[in-house]
Coordinates of C-alpha atoms in Angstrom, one line a residue:
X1 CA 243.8 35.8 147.0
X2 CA 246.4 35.6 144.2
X3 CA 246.5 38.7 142.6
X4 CA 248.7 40.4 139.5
X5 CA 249.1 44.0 138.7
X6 CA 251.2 44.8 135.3
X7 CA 252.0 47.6 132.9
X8 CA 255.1 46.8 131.1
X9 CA 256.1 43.6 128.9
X10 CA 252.0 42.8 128.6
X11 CA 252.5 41.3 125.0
X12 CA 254.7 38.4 126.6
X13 CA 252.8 37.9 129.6
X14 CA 249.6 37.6 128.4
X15 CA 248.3 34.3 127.6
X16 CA 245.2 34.8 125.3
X17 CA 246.0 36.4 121.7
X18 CA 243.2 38.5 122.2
X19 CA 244.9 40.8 124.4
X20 CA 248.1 41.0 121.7
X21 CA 245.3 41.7 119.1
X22 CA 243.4 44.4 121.3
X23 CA 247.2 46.4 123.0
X24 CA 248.1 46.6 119.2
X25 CA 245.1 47.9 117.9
X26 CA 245.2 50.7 121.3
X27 CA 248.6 51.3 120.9
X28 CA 248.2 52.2 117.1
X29 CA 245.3 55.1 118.0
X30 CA 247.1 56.0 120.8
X31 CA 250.7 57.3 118.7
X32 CA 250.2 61.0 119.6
X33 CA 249.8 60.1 123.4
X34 CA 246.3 60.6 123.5
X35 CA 243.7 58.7 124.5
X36 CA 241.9 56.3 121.9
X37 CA 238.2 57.2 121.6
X38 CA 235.6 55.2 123.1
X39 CA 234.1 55.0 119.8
X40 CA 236.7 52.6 118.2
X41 CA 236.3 50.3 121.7
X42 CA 233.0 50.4 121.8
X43 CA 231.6 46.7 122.0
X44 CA 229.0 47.8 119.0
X45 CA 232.3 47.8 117.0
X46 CA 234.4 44.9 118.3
X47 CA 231.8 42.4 117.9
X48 CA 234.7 40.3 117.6
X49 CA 235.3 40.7 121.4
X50 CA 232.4 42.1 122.5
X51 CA 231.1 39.0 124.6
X52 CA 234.6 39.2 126.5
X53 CA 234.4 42.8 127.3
X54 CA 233.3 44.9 130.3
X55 CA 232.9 48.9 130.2
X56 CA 232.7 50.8 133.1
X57 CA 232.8 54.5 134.0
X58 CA 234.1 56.0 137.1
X59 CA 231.5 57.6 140.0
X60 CA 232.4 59.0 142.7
X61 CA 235.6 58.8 144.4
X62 CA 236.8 55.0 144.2
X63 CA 234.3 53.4 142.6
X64 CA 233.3 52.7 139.0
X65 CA 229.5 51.5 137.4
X66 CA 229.5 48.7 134.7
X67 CA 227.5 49.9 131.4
X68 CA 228.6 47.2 129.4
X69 CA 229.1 43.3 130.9
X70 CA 229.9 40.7 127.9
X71 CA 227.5 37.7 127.9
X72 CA 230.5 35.1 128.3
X73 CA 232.3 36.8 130.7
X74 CA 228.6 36.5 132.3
X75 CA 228.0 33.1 131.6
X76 CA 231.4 32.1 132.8
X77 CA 231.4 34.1 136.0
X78 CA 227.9 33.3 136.6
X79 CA 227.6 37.2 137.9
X80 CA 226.0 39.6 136.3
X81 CA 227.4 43.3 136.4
X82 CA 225.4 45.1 133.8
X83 CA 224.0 48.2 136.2
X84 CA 226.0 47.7 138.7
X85 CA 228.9 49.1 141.1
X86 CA 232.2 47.4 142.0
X87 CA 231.6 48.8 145.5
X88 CA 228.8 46.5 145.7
X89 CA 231.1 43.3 145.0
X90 CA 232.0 43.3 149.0
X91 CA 235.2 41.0 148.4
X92 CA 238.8 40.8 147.8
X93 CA 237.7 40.6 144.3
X94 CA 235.8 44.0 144.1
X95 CA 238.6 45.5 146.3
X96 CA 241.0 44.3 143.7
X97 CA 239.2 45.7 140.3
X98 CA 238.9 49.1 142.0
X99 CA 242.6 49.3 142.3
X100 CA 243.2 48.1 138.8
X101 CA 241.1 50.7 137.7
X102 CA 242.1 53.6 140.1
X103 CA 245.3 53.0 138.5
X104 CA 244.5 52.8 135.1
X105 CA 243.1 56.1 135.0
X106 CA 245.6 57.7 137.2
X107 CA 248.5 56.6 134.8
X108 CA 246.0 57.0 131.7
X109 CA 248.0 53.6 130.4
X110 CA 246.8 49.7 129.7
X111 CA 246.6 47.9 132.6
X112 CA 247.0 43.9 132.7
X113 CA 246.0 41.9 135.2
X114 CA 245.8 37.9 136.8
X115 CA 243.8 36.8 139.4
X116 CA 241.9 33.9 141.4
X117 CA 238.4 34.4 141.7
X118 CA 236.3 32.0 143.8
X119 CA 233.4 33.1 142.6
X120 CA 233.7 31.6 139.2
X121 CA 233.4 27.4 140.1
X122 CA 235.4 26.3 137.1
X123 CA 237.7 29.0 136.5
X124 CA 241.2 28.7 138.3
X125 CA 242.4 32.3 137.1
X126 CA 241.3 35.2 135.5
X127 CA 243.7 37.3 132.9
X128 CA 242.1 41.0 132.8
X129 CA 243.4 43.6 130.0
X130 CA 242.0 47.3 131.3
X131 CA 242.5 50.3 128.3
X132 CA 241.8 54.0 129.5
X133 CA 239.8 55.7 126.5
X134 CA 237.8 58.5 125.7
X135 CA 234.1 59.3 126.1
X136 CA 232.4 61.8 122.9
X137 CA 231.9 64.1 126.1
X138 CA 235.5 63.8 127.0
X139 CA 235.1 61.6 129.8
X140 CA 236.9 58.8 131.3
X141 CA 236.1 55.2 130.9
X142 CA 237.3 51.7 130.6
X143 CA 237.3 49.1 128.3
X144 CA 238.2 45.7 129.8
X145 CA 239.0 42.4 128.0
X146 CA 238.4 39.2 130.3
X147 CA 239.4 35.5 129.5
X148 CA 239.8 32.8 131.7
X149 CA 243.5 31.7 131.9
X150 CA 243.1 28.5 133.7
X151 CA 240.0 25.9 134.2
X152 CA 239.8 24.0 137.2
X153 CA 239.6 20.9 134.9
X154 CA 242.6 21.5 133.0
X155 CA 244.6 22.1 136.0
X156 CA 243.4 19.0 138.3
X157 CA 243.7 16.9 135.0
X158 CA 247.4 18.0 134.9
X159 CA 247.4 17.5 138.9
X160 CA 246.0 13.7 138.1
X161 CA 248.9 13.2 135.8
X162 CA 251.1 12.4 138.1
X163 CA 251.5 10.9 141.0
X164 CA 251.0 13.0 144.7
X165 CA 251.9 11.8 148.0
X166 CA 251.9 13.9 151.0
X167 CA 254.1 12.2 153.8
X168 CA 254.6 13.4 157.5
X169 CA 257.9 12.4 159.1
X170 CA 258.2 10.0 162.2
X171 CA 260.9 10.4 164.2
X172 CA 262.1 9.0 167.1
X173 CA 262.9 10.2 170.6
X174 CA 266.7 12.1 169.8
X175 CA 264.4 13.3 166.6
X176 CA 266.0 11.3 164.5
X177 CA 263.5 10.6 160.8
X178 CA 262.8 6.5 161.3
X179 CA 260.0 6.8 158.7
X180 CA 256.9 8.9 157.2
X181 CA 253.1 8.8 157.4
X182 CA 251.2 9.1 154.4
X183 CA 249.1 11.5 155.2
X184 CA 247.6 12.4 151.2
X185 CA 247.8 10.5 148.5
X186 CA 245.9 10.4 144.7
X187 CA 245.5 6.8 142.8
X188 CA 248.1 7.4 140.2
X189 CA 250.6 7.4 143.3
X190 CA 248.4 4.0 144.3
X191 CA 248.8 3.2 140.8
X192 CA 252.8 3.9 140.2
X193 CA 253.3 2.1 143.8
X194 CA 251.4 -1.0 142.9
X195 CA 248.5 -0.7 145.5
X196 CA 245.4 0.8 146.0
X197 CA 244.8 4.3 147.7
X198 CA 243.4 2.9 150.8
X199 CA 246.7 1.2 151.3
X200 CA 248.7 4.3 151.3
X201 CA 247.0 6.5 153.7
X202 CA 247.7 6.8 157.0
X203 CA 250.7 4.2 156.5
X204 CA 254.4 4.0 157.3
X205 CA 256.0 4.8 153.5
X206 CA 258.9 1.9 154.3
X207 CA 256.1 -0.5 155.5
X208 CA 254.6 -0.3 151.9
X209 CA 257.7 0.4 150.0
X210 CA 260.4 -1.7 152.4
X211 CA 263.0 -1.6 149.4
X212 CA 263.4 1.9 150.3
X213 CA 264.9 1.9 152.9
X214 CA 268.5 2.9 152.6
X215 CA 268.4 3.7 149.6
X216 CA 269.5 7.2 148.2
X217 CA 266.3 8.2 147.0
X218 CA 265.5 7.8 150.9
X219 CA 268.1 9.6 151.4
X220 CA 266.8 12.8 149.1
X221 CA 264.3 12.6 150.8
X222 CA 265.8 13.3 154.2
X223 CA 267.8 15.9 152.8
X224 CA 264.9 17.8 151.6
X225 CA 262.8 17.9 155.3
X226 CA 266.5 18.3 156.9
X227 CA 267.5 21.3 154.4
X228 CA 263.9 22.7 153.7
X229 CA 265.4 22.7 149.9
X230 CA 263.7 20.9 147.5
X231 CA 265.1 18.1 144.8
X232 CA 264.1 16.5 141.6
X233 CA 265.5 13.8 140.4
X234 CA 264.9 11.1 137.5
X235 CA 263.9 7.7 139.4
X236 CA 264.0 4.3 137.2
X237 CA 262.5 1.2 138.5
X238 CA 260.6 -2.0 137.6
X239 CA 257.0 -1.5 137.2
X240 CA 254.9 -4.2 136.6
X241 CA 258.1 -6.1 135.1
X242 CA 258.8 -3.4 133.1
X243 CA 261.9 -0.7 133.1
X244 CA 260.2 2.5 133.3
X245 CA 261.6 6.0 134.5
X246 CA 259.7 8.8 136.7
X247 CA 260.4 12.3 137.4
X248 CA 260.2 12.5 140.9
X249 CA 260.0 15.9 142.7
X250 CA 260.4 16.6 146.2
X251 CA 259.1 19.8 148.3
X252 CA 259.0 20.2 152.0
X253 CA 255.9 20.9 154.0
X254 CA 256.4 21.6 157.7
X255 CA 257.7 18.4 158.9
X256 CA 257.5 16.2 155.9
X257 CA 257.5 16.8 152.4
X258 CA 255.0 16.5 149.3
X259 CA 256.3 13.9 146.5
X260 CA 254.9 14.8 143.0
X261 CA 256.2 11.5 140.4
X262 CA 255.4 11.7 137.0
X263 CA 256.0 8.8 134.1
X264 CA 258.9 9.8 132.0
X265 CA 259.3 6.4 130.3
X266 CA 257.8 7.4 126.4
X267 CA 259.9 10.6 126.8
X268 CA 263.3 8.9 127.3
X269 CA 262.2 5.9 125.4
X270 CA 262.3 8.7 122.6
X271 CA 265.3 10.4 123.4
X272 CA 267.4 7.3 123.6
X273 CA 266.2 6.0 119.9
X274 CA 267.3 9.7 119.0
X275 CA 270.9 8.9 120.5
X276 CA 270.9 5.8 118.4
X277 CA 269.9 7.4 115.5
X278 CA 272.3 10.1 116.1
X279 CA 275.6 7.6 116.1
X280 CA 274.5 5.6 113.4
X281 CA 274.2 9.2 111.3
X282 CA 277.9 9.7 113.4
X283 CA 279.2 6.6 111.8
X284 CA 277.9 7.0 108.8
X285 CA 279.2 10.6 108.3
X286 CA 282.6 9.0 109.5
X287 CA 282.5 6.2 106.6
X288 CA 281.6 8.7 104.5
X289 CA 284.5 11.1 105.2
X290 CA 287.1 8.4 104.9
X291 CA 285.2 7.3 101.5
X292 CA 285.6 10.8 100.5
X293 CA 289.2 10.6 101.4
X294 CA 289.8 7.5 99.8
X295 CA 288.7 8.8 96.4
X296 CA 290.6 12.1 96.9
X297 CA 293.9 10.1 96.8
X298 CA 292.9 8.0 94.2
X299 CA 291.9 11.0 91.7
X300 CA 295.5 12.2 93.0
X301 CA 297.2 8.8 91.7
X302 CA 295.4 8.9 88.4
X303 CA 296.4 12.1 88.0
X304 CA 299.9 11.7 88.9
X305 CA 299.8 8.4 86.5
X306 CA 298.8 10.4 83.7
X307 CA 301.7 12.8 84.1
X308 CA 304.4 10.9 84.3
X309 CA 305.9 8.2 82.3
X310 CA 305.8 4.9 84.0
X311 CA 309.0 3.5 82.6
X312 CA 311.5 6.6 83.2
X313 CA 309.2 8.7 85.4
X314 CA 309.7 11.4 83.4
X315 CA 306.4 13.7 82.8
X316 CA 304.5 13.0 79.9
X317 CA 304.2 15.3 76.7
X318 CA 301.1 16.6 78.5
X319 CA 302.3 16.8 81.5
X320 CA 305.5 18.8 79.8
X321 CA 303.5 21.6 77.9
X322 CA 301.0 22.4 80.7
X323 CA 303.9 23.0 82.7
X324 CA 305.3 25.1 79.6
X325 CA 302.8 27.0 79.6
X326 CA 302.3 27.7 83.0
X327 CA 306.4 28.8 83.0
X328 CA 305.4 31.3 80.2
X329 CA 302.8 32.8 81.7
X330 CA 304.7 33.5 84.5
X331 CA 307.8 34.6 82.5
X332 CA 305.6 37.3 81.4
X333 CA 305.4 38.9 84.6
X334 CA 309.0 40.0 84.0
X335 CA 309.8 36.6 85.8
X336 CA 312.7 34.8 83.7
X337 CA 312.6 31.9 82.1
X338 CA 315.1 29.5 81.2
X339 CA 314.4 25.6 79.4
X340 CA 317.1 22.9 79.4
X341 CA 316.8 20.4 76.7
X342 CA 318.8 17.2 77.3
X343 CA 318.6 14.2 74.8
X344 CA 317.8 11.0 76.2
X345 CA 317.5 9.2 73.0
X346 CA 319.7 6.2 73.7
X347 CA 317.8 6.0 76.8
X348 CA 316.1 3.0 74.6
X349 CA 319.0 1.2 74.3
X350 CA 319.6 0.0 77.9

């Protein structure tokens, strides 16, 4: 049974808000280090949650008696607890709680928990949040938030998403890998190969696929049952005439290995039109910055035009007094200043 006990980092772990909502609102009564009172987690009061939440107290040594049993965790379990004892839940499951719960009230500290129950038909796990409080007559008891994390459905529809083939190796008599059985095998594997399920199982992978053989992606394959170490890889082939592109990954089992292949195709479709987006935007910033450029030198031309005469290069009256002035300013600084005045009259005369 797949089990999981936690006390610390519960706000990141948890998967339904709930649980965030419900530690917060705990942790804010609790800011002395006592216990909250059962009165502010008392179902009455969280209607909110209140079809989500158990409440048991302890009896006895080990064992605990459900006074409150929320009607979805009832209709979702399809057990009803209301009355009764964990001890009489004679499974892993009961076994499992009572720890939880021992614990909780040893540590007097929120509890979170995950696990499988097979009791539950459509419900793959279980996330559990257990909060010690306070009882009027100062007794212990708990207040337990229960969700389903995972549904059967959602996980075989992700499961049917891609493509699973379970192959057996066949090797010959130095034990050398010749080829693999398919021993397991869903339709969209049938479907990615091009044949039908029937056509898979219980035959030679290189009889259906012959093209793989001596290939490298036979070759990964090898490596994984020779190196118990699994791979993944991006696979592209011709599907039905079309390019399309599969994650392939690749997991040993005993003497084979169990190929999950997924199509990638949309996704890298995508990502390439972003590349091409991205270098045009490249060369287009790079047009732009030599525009930019361009016009930088040609402001500097015009303004170097503007200052000087064209005829005897020398700078213009303008050009002259803002220089002046600039000379003054300086000069006031206790920097010296000296102007040289030559007459260039006649210059017209050449």
């Amino acid at each position: 049974m797949f089990k999981e006990v936690h006390v610390d980092d519960i706000v990141s772990r948890a998967g339904a808000p709930q649980i965030v909502t419900l530690l917060a609102y705990y942790r804010s009564l609790s800011m002395d280090g006592a216990l909250p009172s059962y009165a502010d987690f008392n179902p009455e009061r969280l209607t909110e949650h209140a079809s989500n939440l158990a409440v048991v107290e302890p009896i006895g040594i080990g064992d605990y008696l459900y006074i409150y049993y929320g009607r979805t965790i009832f209709e979702t379990s399809g057990v009803e607890m209301l009355g009764s004892k964990v001890s009489q839940w004679k499974s892993e499951v009961g076994a499992f709680f009572c720890q939880a719960y021992d614990r909780a009230i040893a540590e007097l500290r929120p509890i979170y928990t995950v696990h499988r129950a097979h009791h539950a038909i459509r419900v793959h796990l279980w996330e559990r949040l257990v909060l010690p409080v306070r009882a009027e007559d100062g007794s212990l008891r708990l207040v337990v938030f229960n969700k389903p994390r995972e549904y059967l459905d959602d996980l075989l529809r992700a499961v049917l998403d891609e493509g699973v083939l379970g192959l057996r190796c066949i090797r010959t008599a130095d034990g050398r890998i010749e080829d693999a059985m398919v021993v397991t095998a869903n339709q969209r594997a049938a479907d990615i190969i091009g044949c039908t399920a029937e056509n898979l199982l219980d035959h030679r992978i290189l009889d259906v696929i012959p093209d793989l053989r001596g290939t490298k992606t036979w070759a990964r394959y090898l490596e994984v049952v020779e190196t118990r170490q699994p791979q993944r890889f991006e696979l592209s082939l011709h599907y039905r005439d079309q390019p399309k592109w599969f994650d392939v990954k690749a997991v040993p089992l005993g003497d084979g290995f169990i190929l999950s292949i997924a199509d990638i195709t949309n996704l890298k479709n995508a990502c390439r039109e972003l590349e091409v987006k991205n270098l045009d935007l490249a060369k287009a910033n790079t047009m732009l910055g030599e525009e930019v450029r361009r016009r930088e030198a040609l402001e500097g031309e015009l303004r170097r035009l503007a200052d000087v005469d064209v005829l005897t290069g020398v700078a213009t009256r303008r050009a002259f007094m803002e220089a002046t002035q600039r000379a003054i300013t300086l000069a006031s600084e206790r920097r010296p200043l000296a102007v040289i005045a030559v007459e260039i009259d006649h210059f017209k005369m050449i």
